[in-house]
């Protein structure tokens, strides 16, 4: 691959993921050894900013990098970096879905509890529009997958989101919810909610998908 093409390809991957470690880029682009990866990634210096988390070097696009590939997505390095890196781990564990999108906003209509009489008298709409922001989304083999990366959110907030998913996915037989979390206790709660709200999907620990 020509040098410029490789640089553009790496920048597109970083833009798609938001942030990426050396290991993430090695796996996405088959950069072979650690030494070779650092040699290749050194060519990205003028197009990227770098930071560190737990001694791991992390790349994200600077203004020149965004302009190089025509991206308008600006990353705030202080905005939940750990969450983005966990999402990248899941992306690789799922074998790099081609249709992968992050922070996908899902909109749907929920039947309102408003009575028909109120609708007639007040001219109210019988439906309520709701939104869910999925941490990631992809399609594969006729199924639609919604991905949740559990990190810092309280279980109360997680429960609300699961309830919203149950309403959103109720009439879609192809929809699946994939949840990833840190602890066995959280995993058990998520699995219980999947059963309670009749959601097709599964929950895994991050330790279960380590490469």
Backbone as a chain_set.jsonl record, in Angstrom:
{"seq": "XXXXXXXXXXXXXXXXXXXXXXXXXXXXXXXXXXXXXXXXXXXXXXXXXXXXXXXXXXXXXXXXXXXXXXXXXXXXXXXXXXXXXXXXXXXXXXXXXXXXXXXXXXXXXXXXXXXXXXXXXXXXXXXXXXXXXXXXXXXXXXXXXXXXXXXXXXXXXXXXXXXXXXXXXXXXXXXXXXXXXXXXXXXXXXXXXXXXXXXXXXXXXXXXXXX", "coords": {"N": [[0.845, -1.192, 0.0], [0.579, 2.204, -0.831], [2.302, 4.953, 0.751], [0.78, 7.355, 1.342], [-1.833, 6.441, 0.965], [-1.981, 4.51, 2.956], [-1.694, 6.114, 5.229], [-4.052, 7.688, 5.046], [-5.944, 5.662, 5.283], [-5.482, 4.762, 7.9], [-6.099, 7.099, 9.316], [-8.813, 7.339, 8.744], [-9.783, 5.103, 10.097], [-9.156, 5.809, 12.765], [-10.791, 8.043, 12.99], [-13.285, 6.854, 12.707], [-13.428, 5.27, 14.993], [-13.059, 7.116, 16.973], [-11.121, 7.381, 19.105], [-7.984, 5.668, 19.36], [-5.852, 3.021, 20.415], [-2.42, 1.892, 20.072], [-2.516, -0.882, 19.874], [-5.165, -1.31, 19.023], [-5.056, -0.198, 16.445], [-3.104, -1.791, 15.307], [-4.442, -4.244, 15.172], [-6.593, -3.601, 13.518], [-5.378, -2.944, 11.122], [-3.472, -4.809, 10.549], [-0.694, -4.493, 11.342], [1.445, -5.992, 12.055], [4.324, -6.569, 13.963], [4.984, -4.956, 17.169], [7.052, -3.122, 16.972], [7.123, -2.557, 14.23], [4.601, -1.428, 13.987], [4.832, 0.965, 15.477], [6.676, 2.271, 13.845], [5.191, 2.689, 11.498], [3.047, 4.207, 12.533], [4.284, 6.486, 13.38], [4.324, 8.13, 11.219], [1.955, 9.4, 11.33], [2.065, 11.594, 12.903], [1.809, 14.395, 12.262], [-0.848, 14.574, 11.751], [-2.323, 13.83, 13.892], [-3.311, 14.013, 17.383], [-1.95, 13.012, 20.529], [-2.41, 11.122, 23.54], [-2.271, 9.666, 26.84], [-3.302, 6.702, 28.555], [-3.248, 4.735, 31.33], [-0.58, 4.172, 30.677], [-0.74, 3.578, 28.045], [-0.445, 4.56, 24.686], [-2.487, 6.819, 22.969], [-4.281, 7.67, 20.074], [-5.826, 10.423, 18.397], [-7.632, 12.405, 16.01], [-6.219, 15.484, 14.844], [-6.809, 18.901, 13.791], [-5.682, 19.082, 11.192], [-5.608, 16.407, 10.471], [-8.35, 15.782, 10.421], [-9.159, 17.438, 8.349], [-7.735, 16.283, 6.284], [-9.104, 13.903, 5.684], [-11.644, 14.784, 5.381], [-13.364, 14.986, 7.61], [-15.703, 16.035, 10.109], [-15.822, 15.506, 12.703], [-14.967, 16.262, 15.839], [-12.917, 15.408, 18.531], [-13.106, 15.389, 22.026], [-10.674, 14.953, 24.269], [-11.021, 14.637, 26.965], [-13.476, 13.597, 27.327], [-14.838, 10.968, 28.491], [-12.832, 8.94, 27.792], [-12.082, 6.302, 28.437], [-14.424, 4.878, 27.985], [-14.689, 5.004, 25.185], [-12.457, 3.519, 24.412], [-13.018, 1.008, 25.488], [-15.211, 0.426, 23.903], [-13.926, 0.141, 21.452], [-12.503, -2.214, 21.961], [-14.613, -4.008, 22.049], [-15.563, -3.768, 19.424], [-13.439, -4.973, 17.996], [-13.554, -7.539, 19.129], [-15.965, -8.383, 18.115], [-15.293, -8.913, 15.587], [-14.82, -6.749, 13.837], [-17.23, -5.306, 12.578], [-18.569, -4.417, 9.406], [-20.525, -2.474, 9.013], [-20.427, -0.888, 11.234], [-21.392, 1.639, 13.468], [-21.016, 4.409, 15.648], [-22.442, 5.764, 18.679], [-25.182, 5.892, 17.91], [-28.229, 7.374, 17.26], [-31.448, 6.488, 18.126], [-34.761, 6.755, 17.229], [-38.16, 6.571, 18.223], [-41.722, 5.926, 18.382], [-43.888, 5.944, 21.105], [-46.829, 4.601, 22.415], [-49.065, 6.794, 23.971], [-50.201, 7.338, 27.363], [-52.345, 8.932, 27.504], [-55.811, 9.555, 27.612], [-58.424, 8.736, 25.22], [-60.46, 10.593, 25.291], [-59.213, 12.909, 26.257], [-57.584, 13.396, 24.081], [-59.422, 14.047, 22.108], [-60.685, 16.325, 23.225], [-58.543, 18.085, 23.859], [-56.944, 18.002, 21.65], [-54.64, 16.456, 21.572], [-51.659, 14.565, 20.755], [-51.599, 11.09, 20.225], [-49.281, 9.679, 20.457], [-45.972, 9.365, 21.821], [-42.818, 10.664, 21.321], [-39.696, 9.113, 21.553], [-36.216, 8.747, 22.436], [-33.206, 6.867, 22.077], [-29.781, 6.564, 22.685], [-27.654, 4.525, 21.236], [-24.627, 2.92, 22.093], [-23.19, 1.72, 20.102], [-23.817, 0.354, 16.817], [-24.732, -2.126, 14.448], [-25.21, -4.131, 11.463], [-25.71, -7.524, 10.495], [-25.804, -10.493, 8.671], [-28.608, -10.375, 8.282], [-29.564, -9.545, 10.726], [-30.048, -6.979, 13.222], [-27.948, -5.27, 15.328], [-27.643, -3.808, 18.501], [-25.438, -2.135, 20.567], [-24.284, -1.917, 23.857], [-22.105, -0.292, 26.01], [-21.183, -0.744, 29.085], [-20.022, 1.248, 31.627], [-19.519, 3.696, 33.422], [-22.103, 4.425, 34.044], [-24.917, 4.552, 36.245], [-26.726, 1.783, 37.705], [-29.409, 2.268, 37.903], [-29.876, 4.154, 35.885], [-29.092, 2.551, 33.772], [-31.113, 0.64, 33.871], [-33.369, 2.14, 33.117], [-32.686, 2.62, 30.477], [-32.676, 0.055, 29.411], [-35.398, -0.573, 29.618], [-36.402, 1.265, 27.754], [-35.214, 0.219, 25.457], [-36.61, -2.192, 25.334], [-39.128, -1.351, 24.549], [-38.538, -0.143, 22.126], [-37.526, -2.298, 20.608], [-39.578, -4.088, 20.477], [-41.267, -4.87, 18.304], [-39.58, -5.833, 16.393], [-38.212, -8.504, 15.059], [-35.677, -9.039, 14.237], [-33.915, -7.662, 15.762], [-31.259, -7.365, 18.083], [-29.746, -7.118, 21.311], [-26.651, -6.317, 22.568], [-24.727, -6.409, 25.39], [-22.054, -5.169, 27.314], [-20.051, -5.471, 30.177], [-18.428, -4.809, 33.419], [-18.467, -6.314, 35.88], [-19.436, -9.414, 37.508], [-21.768, -9.299, 39.036], [-23.148, -7.112, 37.91], [-23.5, -8.153, 35.363], [-25.267, -10.277, 35.881], [-27.558, -8.849, 36.658], [-28.172, -7.456, 34.292], [-28.699, -9.651, 32.619], [-30.958, -10.69, 33.864], [-32.769, -8.59, 33.414], [-32.927, -8.675, 30.633], [-34.362, -11.022, 30.282], [-36.71, -10.454, 31.777], [-37.83, -8.267, 30.363], [-38.151, -9.354, 27.916], [-36.207, -9.216, 25.865], [-34.21, -9.935, 23.115], [-30.953, -11.022, 23.223], [-27.652, -10.692, 24.697], [-25.359, -10.627, 27.512], [-22.018, -9.841, 28.234], [-18.89, -10.116, 29.985], [-16.142, -7.81, 30.053], [-13.76, -9.095, 30.489], [-14.232, -11.513, 29.309], [-13.937, -11.138, 26.635], [-11.388, -10.43, 26.115], [-8.503, -10.135, 24.108]], "CA": [[0.0, 0.0, 0.0], [1.347, 3.432, -0.882], [2.383, 5.627, 2.048], [-0.343, 8.267, 1.541], [-3.052, 5.628, 1.087], [-1.96, 3.893, 4.281], [-1.969, 7.178, 6.199], [-5.477, 8.013, 4.963], [-6.693, 4.519, 5.808], [-5.343, 4.8, 9.358], [-6.847, 8.264, 9.811], [-10.244, 7.006, 8.644], [-10.074, 4.189, 11.199], [-9.152, 6.589, 14.012], [-11.999, 8.872, 12.967], [-14.442, 5.973, 12.9], [-13.435, 4.79, 16.373], [-12.989, 8.255, 17.875], [-9.76, 7.291, 19.618], [-7.483, 4.303, 19.177], [-4.523, 2.697, 20.929], [-1.544, 1.216, 19.106], [-3.026, -2.251, 19.687], [-6.374, -1.247, 18.196], [-4.661, 0.047, 15.055], [-2.4, -3.006, 14.845], [-5.441, -5.266, 14.847], [-7.437, -3.159, 12.398], [-4.611, -2.778, 9.886], [-2.47, -5.869, 10.429], [0.608, -3.83, 11.329], [2.448, -6.973, 12.46], [4.982, -6.417, 15.261], [4.871, -3.679, 17.872], [8.081, -2.239, 16.42], [6.661, -2.114, 12.907], [3.433, -0.562, 14.203], [5.303, 2.3, 15.873], [7.315, 2.877, 12.671], [4.112, 3.144, 10.621], [2.232, 5.226, 13.194], [5.071, 7.712, 13.501], [3.981, 8.955, 10.054], [0.683, 10.076, 11.597], [2.284, 12.639, 13.895], [1.305, 15.72, 11.889], [-2.303, 14.5, 11.558], [-2.988, 13.347, 15.106], [-2.889, 14.328, 18.734], [-1.815, 11.793, 21.321], [-2.495, 11.21, 24.986], [-1.966, 8.36, 27.44], [-4.173, 6.166, 29.598], [-2.597, 3.536, 31.865], [0.68, 4.024, 29.937], [-1.003, 3.245, 26.638], [-0.511, 5.72, 23.812], [-3.795, 6.89, 22.312], [-4.307, 8.609, 18.958], [-7.077, 10.978, 17.893], [-7.31, 13.322, 14.923], [-6.164, 16.921, 15.029], [-7.498, 19.63, 12.721], [-5.11, 18.705, 9.898], [-6.048, 15.038, 10.194], [-9.764, 15.825, 10.038], [-9.234, 18.046, 7.012], [-7.148, 15.331, 5.338], [-10.089, 12.904, 5.266], [-12.957, 15.415, 5.262], [-14.192, 14.695, 8.781], [-16.095, 17.162, 10.955], [-15.99, 14.96, 14.055], [-13.89, 16.687, 16.722], [-12.919, 14.621, 19.753], [-12.644, 15.977, 23.281], [-9.947, 13.855, 24.92], [-11.466, 14.504, 28.348], [-14.855, 13.09, 27.337], [-15.005, 9.529, 28.661], [-11.874, 8.219, 26.971], [-12.142, 4.868, 28.756], [-15.62, 4.334, 27.329], [-14.394, 4.827, 23.765], [-11.481, 2.44, 24.244], [-13.758, -0.242, 25.723], [-16.023, 0.195, 22.697], [-13.019, -0.383, 20.435], [-12.24, -3.616, 22.299], [-15.804, -4.759, 21.629], [-15.531, -3.75, 17.952], [-12.495, -6.002, 17.55], [-14.067, -8.846, 19.559], [-17.074, -8.725, 17.211], [-14.694, -9.124, 14.258], [-14.828, -5.505, 13.049], [-18.406, -5.218, 11.681], [-18.414, -3.46, 8.299], [-21.524, -1.401, 9.124], [-20.299, -0.339, 12.597], [-21.591, 3.071, 13.713], [-20.989, 4.69, 17.083], [-23.374, 6.77, 19.2], [-26.326, 5.896, 16.998], [-29.466, 7.853, 17.889], [-32.62, 5.729, 17.697], [-36.006, 7.435, 17.568], [-39.357, 5.746, 18.039], [-42.943, 6.462, 18.981], [-44.489, 5.112, 22.145], [-48.229, 4.956, 22.662], [-49.222, 7.608, 25.176], [-51.227, 6.916, 28.323], [-53.431, 9.903, 27.444], [-57.081, 8.944, 27.231], [-58.981, 9.18, 23.946], [-61.257, 11.789, 25.554], [-58.271, 14.026, 26.311], [-57.118, 13.647, 22.713], [-60.514, 14.716, 21.394], [-60.931, 17.644, 23.793], [-57.363, 18.949, 23.854], [-56.208, 17.873, 20.398], [-53.319, 15.902, 21.872], [-51.156, 13.459, 19.93], [-51.666, 9.834, 20.97], [-47.975, 9.058, 20.546], [-44.887, 10.09, 22.468], [-41.558, 10.366, 20.655], [-38.625, 8.824, 22.499], [-34.903, 8.545, 21.833], [-32.159, 6.113, 22.763], [-28.493, 6.645, 22.002], [-26.904, 3.274, 21.345], [-23.181, 3.152, 22.054], [-22.789, 1.31, 18.753], [-24.882, -0.276, 16.033], [-24.286, -2.728, 13.192], [-26.074, -5.172, 10.906], [-24.95, -8.691, 10.028], [-26.583, -11.702, 8.376], [-30.041, -10.149, 8.415], [-29.905, -9.106, 12.081], [-29.622, -5.645, 13.628], [-27.377, -5.357, 16.67], [-27.428, -2.59, 19.259], [-24.362, -2.445, 21.507], [-24.18, -1.056, 25.03], [-20.831, -0.379, 26.719], [-21.428, -0.335, 30.471], [-18.78, 1.681, 32.261], [-19.731, 4.54, 34.593], [-23.519, 4.715, 34.266], [-25.53, 3.859, 37.378], [-27.633, 0.713, 37.298], [-30.734, 2.868, 37.768], [-29.924, 4.695, 34.531], [-29.044, 1.402, 32.862], [-32.439, 0.017, 33.862], [-34.239, 2.983, 32.286], [-32.313, 2.435, 29.076], [-33.143, -1.283, 29.026], [-36.856, -0.457, 29.425], [-36.586, 1.933, 26.461], [-34.876, -0.757, 24.416], [-37.684, -3.188, 25.226], [-40.202, -0.726, 23.769], [-38.026, 0.102, 20.781], [-37.27, -3.554, 19.898], [-40.724, -4.987, 20.668], [-41.876, -5.378, 17.066], [-38.518, -6.137, 15.438], [-37.681, -9.838, 15.347], [-34.27, -9.132, 13.84], [-33.114, -6.825, 16.663], [-30.543, -8.021, 19.176], [-29.041, -6.186, 22.181], [-25.406, -6.864, 23.108], [-24.289, -5.582, 26.512], [-20.741, -5.535, 27.845], [-19.92, -4.853, 31.491], [-17.208, -5.12, 34.161], [-18.56, -7.231, 37.012], [-20.386, -10.509, 37.43], [-23.033, -8.846, 39.618], [-23.832, -6.311, 36.885], [-23.89, -9.07, 34.292], [-26.465, -11.007, 36.331], [-28.699, -7.929, 36.609], [-28.506, -7.243, 32.883], [-29.303, -10.884, 32.101], [-32.309, -10.756, 34.437], [-33.591, -7.603, 32.707], [-33.174, -9.169, 29.271], [-35.449, -12.005, 30.393], [-37.915, -9.779, 32.273], [-38.413, -7.403, 29.328], [-38.265, -10.15, 26.679], [-35.285, -8.674, 24.867], [-33.275, -10.928, 22.582], [-29.595, -10.516, 23.286], [-26.807, -11.304, 25.712], [-24.434, -9.748, 28.229], [-20.712, -10.449, 28.463], [-17.896, -9.352, 30.719], [-14.991, -7.411, 29.232], [-12.737, -10.128, 30.637], [-14.568, -12.646, 28.431], [-13.628, -10.829, 25.23], [-9.996, -9.991, 25.987], [-7.812, -10.81, 23.014]], "C": [[0.879, 1.24, 0.0], [1.231, 4.174, 0.444], [1.177, 6.524, 2.321], [-1.648, 7.51, 1.727], [-3.131, 4.993, 2.469], [-2.286, 4.923, 5.36], [-3.452, 7.519, 6.217], [-6.324, 6.899, 5.561], [-6.646, 4.489, 7.331], [-6.128, 5.955, 9.962], [-8.346, 8.003, 9.787], [-10.649, 6.068, 9.783], [-10.122, 4.928, 12.533], [-10.411, 7.439, 14.109], [-13.236, 8.032, 13.255], [-14.568, 5.534, 14.355], [-13.464, 5.931, 17.389], [-11.596, 8.416, 18.434], [-9.293, 5.86, 19.424], [-6.092, 4.156, 19.774], [-3.697, 2.079, 19.8], [-2.078, -0.185, 18.821], [-4.284, -2.269, 18.832], [-5.997, -1.098, 16.726], [-3.884, -1.129, 14.474], [-3.404, -4.057, 14.391], [-6.296, -4.878, 13.65], [-6.686, -3.169, 11.07], [-3.482, -3.789, 9.721], [-1.056, -5.285, 10.334], [1.741, -4.703, 11.887], [3.005, -6.66, 13.846], [4.751, -5.035, 15.864], [5.854, -2.664, 17.277], [7.653, -1.684, 15.07], [5.486, -1.157, 13.046], [3.871, 0.853, 14.564], [5.986, 3.022, 14.712], [6.264, 3.466, 11.733], [3.364, 4.317, 11.248], [2.987, 6.535, 13.422], [4.739, 8.679, 12.357], [2.672, 9.719, 10.253], [0.849, 11.321, 12.46], [1.688, 13.992, 13.525], [-0.22, 15.754, 11.756], [-3.069, 14.117, 12.837], [-2.469, 14.032, 16.353], [-2.748, 13.01, 19.482], [-1.961, 12.113, 22.803], [-2.206, 9.817, 25.533], [-3.018, 7.991, 28.476], [-3.57, 4.839, 30.046], [-1.357, 3.164, 31.043], [0.49, 3.6, 28.483], [-1.141, 4.519, 25.817], [-1.81, 5.689, 23.011], [-3.773, 7.995, 21.259], [-5.722, 9.137, 18.721], [-6.72, 12.103, 16.927], [-7.209, 14.77, 15.384], [-6.852, 17.599, 13.837], [-6.993, 19.217, 11.339], [-5.548, 17.302, 9.492], [-7.499, 14.987, 9.747], [-9.928, 16.394, 8.633], [-8.735, 17.089, 5.938], [-8.188, 14.349, 4.812], [-11.511, 13.475, 5.175], [-13.897, 15.11, 6.401], [-14.503, 15.967, 9.559], [-16.223, 16.742, 12.415], [-14.786, 15.313, 14.923], [-14.012, 15.961, 18.064], [-12.372, 15.42, 20.929], [-11.984, 14.861, 24.086], [-10.387, 13.635, 26.371], [-12.858, 13.893, 28.467], [-14.876, 11.555, 27.319], [-14.131, 8.706, 27.719], [-11.963, 6.703, 27.179], [-13.311, 4.193, 28.056], [-15.338, 4.058, 25.855], [-13.436, 3.666, 23.532], [-12.11, 1.07, 24.513], [-14.605, -0.591, 24.497], [-15.158, -0.35, 21.564], [-12.689, -1.853, 20.684], [-13.399, -4.499, 21.836], [-15.863, -4.853, 20.106], [-14.607, -4.844, 17.417], [-12.987, -7.395, 17.921], [-15.205, -9.325, 18.674], [-16.603, -8.864, 15.764], [-14.946, -7.959, 13.308], [-16.01, -5.42, 12.059], [-18.263, -4.105, 10.643], [-19.329, -2.251, 8.485], [-21.483, -0.698, 10.487], [-20.477, 1.173, 12.618], [-21.597, 3.3, 15.216], [-21.973, 5.812, 17.42], [-24.547, 6.996, 18.247], [-27.585, 6.32, 17.748], [-30.657, 7.128, 17.276], [-33.872, 6.468, 18.148], [-37.185, 6.506, 17.328], [-40.535, 6.402, 18.726], [-43.524, 5.456, 19.951], [-45.922, 5.561, 22.342], [-48.358, 5.684, 23.985], [-50.285, 7.011, 26.079], [-52.418, 7.875, 28.33], [-54.716, 9.237, 26.974], [-57.581, 9.501, 25.897], [-59.792, 10.461, 24.12], [-60.353, 13.031, 25.596], [-57.791, 14.397, 24.916], [-58.167, 14.44, 21.945], [-60.684, 16.151, 21.899], [-59.75, 18.591, 23.604], [-56.564, 18.886, 22.55], [-54.818, 17.317, 20.594], [-52.959, 14.77, 20.919], [-51.136, 12.194, 20.776], [-50.288, 9.2, 21.162], [-46.953, 9.987, 21.19], [-43.584, 9.696, 21.798], [-40.469, 10.183, 21.717], [-37.33, 8.583, 21.745], [-34.033, 7.666, 22.729], [-30.868, 6.38, 21.99], [-27.731, 5.357, 22.261], [-25.415, 3.596, 21.278], [-22.592, 2.737, 20.711], [-23.924, 0.519, 18.122], [-24.233, -0.938, 14.821], [-25.3, -3.771, 12.732], [-25.179, -6.297, 10.398], [-25.895, -9.868, 9.836], [-28.082, -11.539, 8.637], [-30.49, -9.701, 9.795], [-29.361, -7.705, 12.341], [-29.167, -5.715, 15.08], [-27.178, -3.969, 17.271], [-26.466, -2.937, 20.393], [-24.331, -1.427, 22.633], [-22.879, -1.348, 25.776], [-21.041, 0.147, 28.133], [-20.103, 0.022, 31.133], [-19.071, 2.45, 33.551], [-21.195, 4.803, 34.923], [-24.069, 3.912, 35.447], [-26.475, 2.777, 36.872], [-29.067, 1.218, 37.182], [-30.907, 3.436, 36.355], [-29.879, 3.578, 33.503], [-30.416, 0.739, 32.746], [-33.41, 0.809, 32.988], [-33.956, 2.755, 30.797], [-32.777, 1.073, 28.56], [-34.648, -1.268, 28.768], [-37.143, 0.209, 28.079], [-36.258, 1.001, 25.3], [-36.002, -1.773, 24.225], [-38.845, -2.653, 24.406], [-39.783, -0.546, 22.315], [-37.935, -1.188, 19.966], [-38.476, -4.482, 19.842], [-41.244, -5.627, 19.384], [-40.838, -5.737, 16.001], [-37.868, -7.468, 15.795], [-36.213, -9.988, 14.987], [-33.346, -8.382, 14.797], [-32.503, -7.653, 17.793], [-29.79, -6.959, 19.982], [-27.827, -6.891, 22.781], [-24.877, -5.906, 24.169], [-22.95, -6.097, 27.019], [-20.518, -4.764, 29.146], [-18.693, -5.383, 32.231], [-17.346, -6.266, 35.152], [-19.632, -8.298, 36.815], [-21.745, -10.103, 37.977], [-23.821, -8.017, 38.607], [-24.309, -7.204, 35.75], [-25.177, -9.803, 34.655], [-27.711, -10.123, 36.272], [-29.137, -7.684, 35.17], [-29.206, -8.473, 32.301], [-30.725, -11.056, 32.62], [-33.242, -9.806, 33.705], [-33.892, -8.051, 31.277], [-34.332, -10.167, 29.264], [-36.763, -11.324, 30.768], [-38.613, -8.992, 31.176], [-38.431, -8.052, 27.942], [-37.447, -9.555, 25.529], [-34.338, -9.774, 24.413], [-31.869, -10.329, 22.579], [-28.792, -11.245, 24.34], [-25.92, -10.254, 26.357], [-23.136, -10.503, 28.476], [-19.841, -9.518, 29.297], [-16.769, -8.949, 29.775], [-13.88, -8.453, 29.323], [-12.975, -11.32, 29.706], [-14.174, -12.385, 26.974], [-12.192, -10.354, 25.046], [-9.276, -10.829, 24.941], [-6.446, -11.326, 23.489]], "O": [[1.838, 1.31, 0.768], [0.237, 4.062, 1.161], [0.604, 6.469, 3.41], [-2.477, 7.891, 2.552], [-4.198, 4.939, 3.081], [-3.051, 4.648, 6.285], [-4.049, 7.627, 7.288], [-7.302, 7.159, 6.262], [-7.658, 4.221, 7.979], [-6.755, 5.8, 11.01], [-9.065, 8.399, 10.704], [-11.724, 6.218, 10.364], [-11.025, 4.701, 13.338], [-11.021, 7.545, 15.173], [-14.133, 8.47, 13.976], [-15.673, 5.436, 14.888], [-13.853, 5.727, 18.539], [-10.962, 9.457, 18.262], [-10.109, 4.943, 19.335], [-5.257, 5.052, 19.656], [-4.211, 1.786, 18.72], [-2.094, -0.628, 17.672], [-4.449, -3.159, 17.998], [-6.547, -1.784, 15.865], [-3.996, -1.427, 13.284], [-3.229, -4.682, 13.345], [-6.68, -5.736, 12.856], [-7.286, -3.377, 10.015], [-2.632, -3.635, 8.844], [-0.323, -5.545, 9.38], [2.841, -4.221, 12.154], [2.243, -6.503, 14.8], [4.377, -4.085, 15.175], [5.519, -1.492, 17.104], [7.802, -0.492, 14.8], [5.388, -0.18, 12.303], [3.345, 1.826, 14.024], [5.89, 4.244, 14.601], [6.413, 4.582, 11.235], [3.08, 5.307, 10.574], [2.369, 7.578, 13.634], [4.859, 9.895, 12.51], [2.32, 10.579, 9.446], [-0.125, 12.028, 12.72], [1.12, 14.669, 14.381], [-0.815, 16.827, 11.661], [-4.299, 14.087, 12.852], [-1.356, 14.557, 16.386], [-3.359, 12.009, 19.108], [-1.674, 13.223, 23.251], [-1.929, 8.892, 24.769], [-3.552, 8.85, 29.178], [-3.4, 3.925, 29.239], [-1.12, 1.991, 30.753], [1.457, 3.3, 27.783], [-1.86, 5.442, 26.2], [-2.181, 4.659, 22.448], [-3.31, 9.107, 21.514], [-6.696, 8.392, 18.829], [-5.639, 12.685, 17.014], [-8.003, 15.23, 16.205], [-7.412, 16.921, 12.975], [-7.788, 19.024, 10.419], [-5.823, 17.039, 8.321], [-7.849, 14.256, 8.821], [-10.725, 15.901, 7.835], [-9.245, 17.081, 4.817], [-8.166, 13.995, 3.633], [-12.465, 12.738, 4.924], [-15.104, 14.986, 6.193], [-13.667, 16.866, 9.656], [-16.672, 17.518, 13.258], [-13.711, 14.736, 14.764], [-15.091, 15.913, 18.654], [-11.314, 16.044, 20.837], [-12.657, 13.931, 24.532], [-10.15, 12.568, 26.938], [-13.362, 13.694, 29.572], [-14.926, 10.937, 26.256], [-14.628, 7.883, 26.949], [-11.925, 5.929, 26.223], [-13.191, 3.061, 27.588], [-15.705, 3.004, 25.335], [-13.585, 2.917, 22.567], [-11.776, 0.089, 23.848], [-14.703, -1.755, 24.107], [-15.603, -1.206, 20.799], [-12.603, -2.645, 19.745], [-13.193, -5.589, 21.303], [-16.182, -5.911, 19.562], [-14.968, -5.559, 16.482], [-12.858, -8.33, 17.131], [-15.394, -10.528, 18.498], [-17.413, -8.926, 14.838], [-15.244, -8.154, 12.13], [-15.806, -5.458, 10.845], [-17.88, -2.983, 10.975], [-18.95, -1.128, 8.15], [-22.422, 0.014, 10.842], [-19.805, 1.899, 11.885], [-22.12, 2.481, 15.972], [-22.291, 6.67, 16.595], [-24.852, 8.119, 17.845], [-27.962, 5.705, 18.745], [-30.852, 7.151, 16.061], [-34.02, 6.772, 19.332], [-37.209, 5.75, 16.356], [-40.376, 7.31, 19.542], [-43.635, 4.267, 19.65], [-46.201, 6.757, 22.427], [-47.823, 5.241, 25.001], [-51.16, 6.273, 25.626], [-53.383, 7.666, 29.064], [-54.698, 8.441, 26.036], [-57.206, 10.603, 25.496], [-59.821, 11.312, 23.232], [-60.694, 14.073, 25.037], [-57.611, 15.575, 24.608], [-57.844, 15.384, 21.224], [-60.812, 17.081, 21.104], [-59.927, 19.752, 23.236], [-55.608, 19.641, 22.372], [-53.902, 17.671, 19.851], [-53.829, 14.108, 20.354], [-50.701, 12.227, 21.927], [-50.149, 8.27, 21.957], [-47.054, 11.211, 21.115], [-43.273, 8.508, 21.714], [-40.339, 10.982, 22.645], [-37.343, 8.254, 20.559], [-34.114, 7.717, 23.957], [-30.881, 6.413, 20.76], [-27.228, 5.126, 23.36], [-24.994, 4.448, 20.496], [-21.62, 3.327, 20.239], [-24.856, 0.079, 18.795], [-23.3, -0.39, 14.233], [-26.137, -4.231, 13.509], [-24.059, -6.071, 9.94], [-26.683, -10.199, 10.722], [-28.737, -12.449, 9.145], [-31.684, -9.496, 10.015], [-28.353, -7.296, 11.764], [-29.91, -6.163, 15.953], [-26.621, -3.075, 16.635], [-26.665, -3.927, 21.098], [-24.349, -0.22, 22.392], [-22.589, -2.492, 26.127], [-21.073, 1.359, 28.347], [-19.182, -0.793, 31.192], [-18.892, 1.917, 34.646], [-21.496, 5.353, 35.982], [-23.73, 2.742, 35.626], [-26.964, 2.847, 35.745], [-29.86, 0.648, 36.433], [-31.937, 3.233, 35.713], [-30.554, 3.649, 32.476], [-30.828, 0.329, 31.661], [-34.176, 0.233, 32.216], [-34.872, 2.704, 29.976], [-33.217, 0.951, 27.417], [-35.121, -1.879, 27.81], [-38.028, -0.232, 27.345], [-36.948, 1.001, 24.281], [-36.311, -2.165, 23.1], [-39.479, -3.397, 23.657], [-40.57, -0.768, 21.395], [-38.229, -1.186, 18.77], [-38.41, -5.546, 19.228], [-41.619, -6.8, 19.382], [-41.185, -5.924, 14.835], [-37.067, -7.544, 16.726], [-35.572, -10.96, 15.388], [-32.125, -8.456, 14.661], [-33.153, -8.522, 18.374], [-29.257, -6.009, 19.409], [-27.958, -7.933, 23.423], [-24.612, -4.737, 23.886], [-22.738, -7.303, 27.137], [-20.763, -3.559, 29.214], [-18.005, -6.282, 31.749], [-16.45, -7.102, 35.26], [-20.592, -8.115, 36.068], [-22.773, -10.518, 37.442], [-25.03, -8.2, 38.464], [-25.413, -7.02, 35.237], [-26.076, -9.933, 33.824], [-28.786, -10.581, 35.886], [-30.329, -7.704, 34.865], [-30.192, -8.345, 31.575], [-31.6, -11.518, 31.888], [-34.381, -10.164, 33.405], [-34.992, -7.827, 30.772], [-35.169, -10.16, 28.363], [-37.8, -11.581, 30.157], [-39.838, -9.034, 31.06], [-38.691, -7.394, 26.934], [-37.919, -9.415, 24.401], [-33.737, -10.463, 25.237], [-31.634, -9.266, 22.005], [-29.203, -12.3, 24.822], [-25.746, -9.152, 25.837], [-23.154, -11.666, 28.88], [-20.032, -8.302, 29.312], [-16.473, -9.657, 28.813], [-13.146, -8.673, 28.359], [-12.042, -12.044, 29.359], [-14.092, -13.318, 26.175], [-11.813, -9.925, 23.956], [-9.413, -12.051, 24.89], [-5.708, -11.927, 22.708]]}, "num_chains": 1, "name": "protein.A"}
